[in-house]
Short mmCIF file of C-alpha atoms in Angstrom, two decimals:
data_model
loop_
_atom_site.label_atom_id
_atom_site.label_comp_id
_atom_site.label_asym_id
_atom_site.label_seq_id
_atom_site.Cartn_x
_atom_site.Cartn_y
_atom_site.Cartn_z
CA MET A 1 202.04 127.85 115.08
CA GLY A 2 204.54 130.68 115.32
CA LYS A 3 208.08 130.43 116.64
CA THR A 4 210.48 132.80 118.37
CA ASP A 5 213.83 133.79 116.91
CA ASN A 6 215.52 131.16 119.07
CA GLN A 7 213.05 128.41 118.27
CA PRO A 8 214.04 126.09 115.38
CA GLU A 9 211.49 125.51 112.65
CA ALA A 10 209.38 122.44 113.31
CA ASN A 11 210.61 119.28 111.56
CA TYR A 12 207.65 117.45 110.05
CA ALA A 13 209.41 114.10 109.65
CA GLU A 14 210.80 114.16 113.16
CA ILE A 15 207.39 114.81 114.66
CA LEU A 16 205.91 111.97 112.63
CA LYS A 17 208.71 109.72 113.82
CA ALA A 18 208.18 110.82 117.41
CA ALA A 19 204.49 109.99 117.14
CA GLN A 20 205.35 106.53 115.83
CA GLU A 21 207.84 105.94 118.63
CA GLN A 22 205.33 107.09 121.23
CA ALA A 23 202.71 104.68 119.94
CA LEU A 24 205.18 101.79 119.87
CA LYS A 25 206.33 102.59 123.39
CA ALA A 26 202.74 102.69 124.62
CA THR A 27 202.10 99.32 122.97
CA GLN A 28 205.12 97.74 124.65
CA GLU A 29 204.14 99.17 128.02
CA GLN A 30 200.64 97.79 127.49
CA ALA A 31 202.06 94.30 126.88
CA GLN A 32 204.26 94.60 129.95
CA ALA A 33 201.30 95.51 132.13
CA LEU A 34 199.21 92.73 130.59
CA PHE A 35 201.67 89.97 131.39
CA GLY A 36 203.34 91.38 134.49
CA ASN A 37 206.93 90.75 133.42
CA ILE A 38 210.27 92.21 134.40
CA PRO A 39 211.79 94.87 132.12
CA GLY A 40 213.46 93.83 128.90
CA PHE A 41 210.54 92.48 126.91
CA GLN A 42 210.58 93.15 123.18
CA MET A 43 207.17 93.34 121.59
CA PRO A 44 206.82 90.71 118.85
CA GLY A 45 205.98 91.89 115.36
CA LEU A 46 207.46 95.35 115.80
CA GLU A 47 207.73 95.85 112.05
CA ASP A 48 204.04 95.10 111.67
CA LEU A 49 203.19 97.65 114.34
CA GLN A 50 205.30 100.26 112.58
CA ALA A 51 203.54 99.50 109.30
CA GLN A 52 200.14 99.87 110.95
CA ILE A 53 201.06 103.23 112.47
CA GLN A 54 202.46 104.41 109.14
CA ALA A 55 199.19 103.40 107.47
CA GLN A 56 197.19 105.34 110.03
CA MET A 57 199.34 108.41 109.47
CA GLN A 58 199.06 108.01 105.71
CA ALA A 59 195.28 107.99 105.99
CA CYS A 60 195.28 111.17 108.07
CA VAL A 61 198.03 112.94 106.12
CA PRO A 62 197.31 112.20 102.43
CA ASP A 63 200.37 114.04 101.15
CA LEU A 64 202.77 112.19 103.43
CA ASP A 65 204.41 110.32 100.52
CA GLN A 66 205.02 113.56 98.62
CA ILE A 67 206.50 115.20 101.69
CA GLN A 68 208.86 112.30 102.32
CA ALA A 69 209.79 112.13 98.62
CA ALA A 70 210.63 115.83 98.65
CA GLN A 71 212.82 115.31 101.69
CA ALA A 72 214.65 112.43 100.01
CA ALA A 73 215.20 114.46 96.84
CA MET A 74 216.78 117.20 98.90
CA GLY A 75 219.24 114.69 100.35
CA ALA A 76 218.14 115.54 103.88
CA PRO A 77 216.09 112.71 105.42
CA GLY A 78 215.21 114.83 108.42
CA GLY A 79 214.81 118.01 106.46
CA MET A 80 211.74 119.99 105.59
CA PRO A 81 210.95 121.61 102.24
CA ALA A 82 211.69 125.30 102.29
CA GLY A 83 208.84 127.42 103.50
CA MET A 84 206.92 124.47 104.93
CA THR A 85 205.82 124.91 108.52
CA LEU A 86 203.88 122.67 110.85
CA SER A 87 200.58 124.07 112.02
CA GLU A 88 199.21 123.58 115.50
CA GLU A 89 196.48 121.39 114.02
CA GLU A 90 199.08 119.14 112.37
CA MET A 91 201.03 118.81 115.61
CA LYS A 92 197.85 117.86 117.45
CA LEU A 93 197.06 115.35 114.72
CA ASN A 94 200.38 113.57 115.16
CA MET A 95 199.94 113.35 118.92
CA LYS A 96 196.42 112.05 118.41
CA LEU A 97 197.65 109.34 116.04
CA ALA A 98 199.94 107.96 118.70
CA ASN A 99 197.27 108.19 121.39
CA ASP A 100 194.58 106.60 119.23
CA TYR A 101 196.86 103.70 118.37
CA ALA A 102 197.78 103.18 122.02
CA GLN A 103 194.09 103.26 122.91
CA ALA A 104 193.32 100.57 120.34
CA LEU A 105 195.84 98.21 121.93
CA GLY A 106 195.59 99.48 125.47
CA GLY A 107 192.95 100.66 127.87
CA TYR A 108 193.24 104.42 127.78
CA GLN A 109 192.91 107.49 125.65
CA GLN A 110 195.02 110.55 126.32
CA THR A 111 192.97 113.65 125.67
CA ASP A 112 195.83 116.05 126.33
CA MET A 113 199.34 116.02 127.78
CA GLU A 114 198.13 115.84 131.37
CA THR A 115 194.79 114.01 131.50
CA GLU A 116 194.01 110.36 130.88
CA GLU A 117 190.48 109.00 130.88
CA TRP A 118 189.74 105.35 131.44
CA GLU A 119 186.70 103.41 130.29
CA ILE A 120 185.12 100.39 131.93
CA GLU A 121 184.18 97.78 129.35
CA ARG A 122 181.15 95.59 129.99
CA ALA A 123 179.59 92.71 128.08
CA GLY A 124 176.21 93.39 129.64
CA ASP A 125 174.96 89.95 128.65
CA GLY A 126 173.88 88.79 132.12
CA GLN A 127 175.71 85.48 131.70
CA LEU A 128 177.37 85.52 135.14
CA ASN A 129 175.82 85.25 138.59
CA PRO A 130 176.52 87.71 141.43
CA THR A 131 179.19 85.49 143.01
CA GLN A 132 181.10 85.21 139.74
CA LEU A 133 180.86 88.95 139.10
CA ARG A 134 182.20 89.58 142.58
CA LEU A 135 185.21 87.32 142.00
CA LEU A 136 186.03 89.06 138.73
CA ALA A 137 185.86 92.42 140.53
CA PHE A 138 189.06 91.56 142.41
CA GLY A 139 190.89 91.61 139.08
CA ALA A 140 189.18 94.77 137.79
CA PRO A 141 192.20 97.15 137.78
CA LEU A 142 194.00 95.16 135.10
CA PHE A 143 190.76 94.47 133.25
CA VAL A 144 190.32 98.22 132.89
CA TYR A 145 193.95 98.73 131.92
CA ASN A 146 193.72 96.10 129.19
CA SER A 147 190.23 97.06 127.95
CA GLU A 148 188.88 93.70 129.11
CA GLN A 149 185.23 93.38 130.09
CA VAL A 150 184.71 93.44 133.84
CA ASP A 151 181.62 91.20 133.68
CA SER A 152 183.00 88.43 131.47
CA TYR A 153 185.90 86.00 131.53
CA GLY A 154 186.24 86.06 127.75
CA SER A 155 189.08 87.94 126.09
CA GLU A 156 189.78 89.96 122.98
CA TYR A 157 193.38 88.74 122.94
CA ASP A 158 194.52 85.95 120.64
CA THR A 159 194.89 82.64 122.51
CA ASP A 160 198.20 81.74 120.85
CA THR A 161 199.63 85.12 121.82
CA ILE A 162 198.50 84.65 125.41
CA LYS A 163 200.11 81.21 125.49
CA ASP A 164 203.40 82.58 124.22
CA GLN A 165 203.43 85.38 126.74
CA MET A 166 202.36 83.21 129.65
CA SER A 167 205.34 81.02 128.84
CA ASP A 168 207.86 83.79 128.18
CA TRP A 169 206.84 86.15 130.95
CA TRP A 170 205.47 83.88 133.65
CA GLY A 171 206.96 80.48 132.90
CA ILE A 172 203.42 79.08 132.72
CA LYS A 173 203.08 76.28 130.19
CA ASP A 174 200.55 73.88 131.65
CA HIS A 175 198.32 72.96 134.58
CA ALA A 176 201.15 72.42 137.04
CA THR A 177 202.97 75.67 136.32
CA THR A 178 199.68 77.57 136.56
CA TRP A 179 199.17 76.47 140.14
CA GLN A 180 202.84 77.00 140.97
CA THR A 181 202.53 80.60 139.84
CA VAL A 182 199.35 81.15 141.84
CA ARG A 183 201.07 79.84 144.97
CA TRP A 184 204.09 82.05 144.32
CA LEU A 185 201.91 85.13 143.94
CA LEU A 186 200.11 84.32 147.19
CA GLU A 187 203.18 83.52 149.26
CA GLU A 188 205.80 85.82 147.76
CA GLY A 189 205.07 87.50 144.44
CA HIS A 190 206.16 91.11 144.36
CA HIS A 191 204.62 91.88 147.76
CA ALA A 192 206.80 89.96 150.22
CA GLU A 193 209.94 92.08 149.92
CA ALA A 194 207.97 95.31 149.66
CA ASP A 195 205.89 94.42 152.72
CA GLU A 196 209.05 93.88 154.75
CA ALA A 197 210.29 97.31 153.71
CA LEU A 198 206.92 98.79 154.70
CA ARG A 199 207.13 97.09 158.09
CA ILE A 200 210.54 98.61 158.77
CA LEU A 201 209.33 101.97 157.54
CA HIS A 202 206.29 101.88 159.83
CA GLU A 203 208.37 100.81 162.82
CA LYS A 204 211.27 103.22 162.41
CA GLY A 205 209.41 106.12 160.86
CA ARG A 206 210.02 108.01 157.66
CA LYS A 207 212.61 110.37 159.17
CA THR A 208 214.97 107.52 160.05
CA VAL A 209 214.71 105.79 156.66
CA THR A 210 215.96 107.54 153.55
CA SER A 211 215.45 106.53 149.94
CA GLY A 212 219.16 105.78 149.66
CA THR A 213 219.40 103.26 152.48
CA SER A 214 218.24 99.76 153.40
CA GLY A 215 218.34 98.29 149.91
CA GLU A 216 216.76 98.85 146.54
CA LYS A 217 213.25 97.77 147.53
CA MET A 218 213.24 100.20 150.45
CA GLN A 219 214.22 102.95 148.03
CA ASP A 220 211.26 102.03 145.81
CA VAL A 221 208.85 101.91 148.75
CA VAL A 222 209.98 105.30 150.07
CA LEU A 223 209.81 106.84 146.60
CA ILE A 224 206.26 105.66 145.89
CA ARG A 225 205.03 106.29 149.44
CA ASP A 226 206.25 109.86 149.29
CA LEU A 227 204.66 110.31 145.86
CA MET A 228 201.28 109.09 147.11
CA LEU A 229 201.41 111.59 149.99
CA GLN A 230 202.64 114.46 147.82
CA GLN A 231 199.89 113.85 145.27
CA GLU A 232 197.36 113.44 148.11
CA TYR A 233 196.27 109.99 146.99
CA CYS A 234 195.82 109.25 150.68
CA SER A 235 196.91 110.41 154.13
CA ALA A 236 199.94 109.06 156.00
CA ALA A 237 197.57 107.04 158.19
CA GLU A 238 196.06 105.44 155.09
CA ILE A 239 199.32 104.23 153.54
CA PRO A 240 198.86 100.46 153.14
CA SER A 241 200.90 98.07 155.27
CA THR A 242 200.93 95.56 152.42
CA VAL A 243 200.98 95.70 148.62
CA ILE A 244 199.53 92.22 148.23
CA ALA A 245 196.59 93.62 146.25
CA TRP A 246 198.96 94.04 143.28
CA ASP A 247 199.56 90.28 143.32
CA LEU A 248 195.92 89.40 144.05
CA VAL A 249 194.74 91.40 141.05
CA ARG A 250 197.24 89.50 138.94
CA ILE A 251 196.11 86.14 140.35
CA VAL A 252 192.61 86.81 139.04
CA ASN A 253 194.04 87.74 135.66
CA VAL A 254 196.32 84.68 135.59
CA ALA A 255 193.28 82.50 136.27
CA ARG A 256 191.44 84.13 133.39
CA TRP A 257 194.38 83.84 130.98
CA THR A 258 195.28 80.24 131.82
CA TYR A 259 191.67 79.16 131.41
CA GLN A 260 191.72 80.75 127.95
CA CYS A 261 194.91 78.79 127.25
CA GLY A 262 193.17 75.55 128.24
CA TYR A 263 195.56 74.90 131.14
CA ILE A 264 192.84 74.85 133.80
CA SER A 265 189.12 74.10 133.83
CA VAL A 266 186.47 76.76 134.32
CA ASP A 267 185.85 75.41 137.82
CA GLU A 268 189.53 75.79 138.65
CA MET A 269 189.47 79.33 137.26
CA TRP A 270 186.71 80.29 139.71
CA GLN A 271 188.52 78.42 142.49
CA ILE A 272 191.69 80.46 141.94
CA MET A 273 189.71 83.69 141.87
CA GLU A 274 187.98 82.68 145.09
CA ILE A 275 191.37 82.16 146.73
CA ALA A 276 192.37 85.67 145.74
CA GLY A 277 189.07 87.09 146.98
CA LYS A 278 189.31 85.42 150.38
CA GLU A 279 192.89 86.65 150.78
CA ALA A 280 191.77 90.18 149.93
CA LEU A 281 189.04 90.08 152.60
CA GLN A 282 191.63 89.07 155.20
CA HIS A 283 193.82 92.10 154.49
CA PHE A 284 191.39 94.87 153.57
CA SER A 285 188.04 96.27 154.71
CA SER A 286 186.96 98.10 151.54
CA TRP A 287 187.52 98.51 147.83
CA GLU A 288 189.28 101.78 148.70
CA GLU A 289 191.88 99.99 150.84
CA TYR A 290 192.29 97.28 148.23
CA GLY A 291 192.77 99.93 145.57
CA ARG A 292 195.38 101.87 147.56
CA SER A 293 197.36 98.67 148.06
CA PHE A 294 197.24 98.05 144.31
CA VAL A 295 198.42 101.60 143.59
CA LEU A 296 201.36 101.32 145.98
CA GLY A 297 202.21 97.81 144.79
CA ARG A 298 202.19 98.68 141.12
CA GLY A 299 204.41 101.70 141.77
CA VAL A 300 206.86 99.74 143.91
CA TRP A 301 206.90 96.91 141.34
CA HIS A 302 209.35 98.86 139.16
CA GLY A 303 209.94 101.81 141.43
CA GLU A 304 208.34 103.99 138.75
CA PRO A 305 206.14 107.00 139.62
CA GLU A 306 204.32 106.63 136.28
CA ASP A 307 203.17 103.12 137.23
CA CYS A 308 201.77 104.51 140.48
CA GLU A 309 200.07 107.44 138.74
CA THR A 310 198.48 105.18 136.13
CA ALA A 311 197.20 102.84 138.84
CA GLN A 312 195.72 105.76 140.77
CA GLU A 313 193.83 106.92 137.69
CA ILE A 314 192.36 103.45 137.20
CA ILE A 315 191.44 103.03 140.86
CA THR A 316 189.79 106.45 140.91
CA THR A 317 187.69 105.40 137.93
CA LEU A 318 186.70 102.14 139.59
CA LEU A 319 185.69 103.89 142.80
CA ARG A 320 183.58 106.54 141.04
CA SER A 321 182.11 105.17 137.81
CA ALA A 322 178.55 103.93 137.77
CA GLN A 323 179.75 101.18 135.40
CA SER A 324 182.30 99.90 137.89
CA PRO A 325 181.80 96.63 139.75
CA TRP A 326 183.33 98.37 142.76
CA THR A 327 180.43 100.80 142.96
CA GLN A 328 177.88 98.07 142.28
CA ILE A 329 179.14 95.28 144.55
CA PRO A 330 179.55 95.82 148.33
CA TRP A 331 182.94 94.79 149.72
CA ASN A 332 181.47 92.60 152.46
CA GLU A 333 178.63 91.08 150.46
#
């Protein structure tokens, strides 16, 4: 790849480092989405992840050791041997390494800098009946995000890791705390405060409420609402009046995870999912409405446009893919 007179020569080591950091960041974000925690989580085993990424890069760039040795000999850790330039193919390779690693631990693959494609994983073993498949469908957005199968309540994640994270992120350690968390998600969760902000916004109108007034949650709601309208995710009339779908999706996932931990029985797992499903039917009239509520809720959760955009991509996949339970199972079945 050529460069202009004002463009510094590409630094091979820095681009490799950037690819590593991108993959690690994607992994941490994946864990955060999986366990629904507040910011501040540090991914366990970071050194191991770095070693795995380095190994992947070594496999794709056989002369990596020689390049790094040459840099060290020159006394410039970030330097580049004279005359060495980074081709467009090499730059693409480094970006692909980070994306491939994130895909392995997450639920997406980034094909370029602007487009993300999501896959719907299925067991296809016919082990579940229609009622069970329907209950799992209410948790589908996070199943897709985490590359979990939408037609199974099994998991690819290590049980001990799930137990640790359920404890650290959710405070769930046993049967009692499982049910306490389910009740909290139903009655308050992350939707109660946001729903109050939405109520005020609907009553007073957007022109009378600015993103800098009425508290932090109102700022988040206005930010994400405006984004959804600007990106044409929906019309103003279709903006949800509640973001409870974000918490209902997580209830289904909590039921799945805590069953895998052995904290609840399989019957209780289905019972919890049924509670979430019935609550969803009371608030929404279609998978589209349920999905929009999830998109808004996930965005408002941290007040982050990226969270909203990611959720929209997943919901769009669920509403269009022939593999999706949302296209296979009627809302009012």
